[in-house]
Amino acid sequence: MGRVQGKKVFITGGAQGLGACFGRMLADEGARVALTDINQAGAAETAAAINKTHDNAAIAIKHDVTNKADWESALATTAEAFGGIDVLINNAGIGTAGSIESETYENWRRTQEIDVDSIFIGTQLAMPYLKQEKSASIINISSVAGLIADGMMLSYNAAKAAVWMMSKSIALHCARSGYDIRCNSVHPVFTRTPIIDPLIQMGGGGDEGEKRLVQQIPWKRLAEPEDVGYAILYLASDESRYITAAEFKIDGGITAQ
Ligand SMILES: NC(=O)c1ccc[n+]([C@@H]2O[C@H](COP(=O)([O-])OP(=O)(O)OC[C@H]3O[C@@H](n4cnc5c(N)ncnc54)[C@H](O)[C@@H]3O)[C@@H](O)[C@H]2O)c1
């Protein structure tokens, strides 16, 4: 038996990077995973790769997380395919750079829309599905940027801090309502996925750009997607059955400084 045997998991932003890694690791441990993404071709490719080793474990769904109708149909398709949904991973997100002086209002709004509003819309719509399950889990991907600030990350800092507190509010509501639904946030440091390419470029590109990021991390290396994936595996599984309203820092020590 796998650690998440029989779990029915909905993952946003599942085409690449962290979401794709979570899908692979969860399927390896017995879950069925719906990989949703605005990038349909990418999600389909990732699902096909998973299905090569795990028969029918993955489905791919085109889904823009800012679109309510997309959420409704993606959740319904998943529940129909798997017989319900008991794990929701709000992972889709964008990273943006800009200070209080350089950031545009349009960029600020877009960041809040994709990184924050989507979690409100989607989690609210997913609640009726999660309430039908035993031991359901909502996992929201925030960032160390939700806990510590940078002068050039105005919109992203604000968005990821909102995800952190939203997760606690959702967790408390579920616990006090007697729902068997836990909700936690996950806060990775710089992790080797396409989202950090612009940061590496800003630091001079290549090894030099990566070194600039690594210098900030006490553990002295970037996180790999699997480093975050192990926390997801735990939070999706019943091993974390008493864990709710918590924040999981996968940060090589950066927030302790
Ligand atoms: N990689 C890191 O260093 C890092 C660190 C902390 C937090 N995070 C967070 O982890 C999450 C995943 O990021 P990643 O590193 O895998 O980045 P990524 O850019 O590799 O993947 C993000 C995925 O989200 C999808 N996406 C973007 N906008 C979307 C939308 N409107 N609707 C649906 N899908 C959309 C993209 O198509 C992509 O597949 C994000 O929320 C990010 O903020 C990443």
Tab-separated table of C-alpha atoms in Angstrom, residues 144 186-191 223-232 247-254:
chain	number	residue	atom	x	y	z
A	144	VAL	CA	9.067	32.014	1.966
A	186	VAL	CA	3.691	25.265	2.255
A	187	HIS	CA	6.505	27.826	1.938
A	188	PRO	CA	9.339	26.831	-0.392
A	189	VAL	CA	12.547	28.809	-0.853
A	190	PHE	CA	14.068	29.154	-4.387
A	191	THR	CA	13.309	25.791	-5.995
A	223	ALA	CA	15.642	23.331	-3.181
A	224	GLU	CA	14.766	20.564	-5.641
A	225	PRO	CA	11.052	20.016	-6.437
A	226	GLU	CA	11.195	16.673	-4.578
A	227	ASP	CA	12.285	18.471	-1.375
A	228	VAL	CA	8.909	20.215	-1.454
A	229	GLY	CA	7.136	17.097	-2.729
A	230	TYR	CA	7.930	15.133	0.435
A	231	ALA	CA	6.015	17.716	2.488
A	232	ILE	CA	3.101	17.459	0.059
A	247	GLU	CA	2.880	26.395	7.827
A	248	PHE	CA	5.547	24.119	6.398
A	249	LYS	CA	8.769	25.958	5.600
A	250	ILE	CA	10.874	24.100	3.036
A	251	ASP	CA	13.481	26.795	3.133
A	252	GLY	CA	16.989	25.542	3.945
A	253	GLY	CA	16.862	27.774	7.041
A	254	ILE	CA	16.383	31.114	5.250
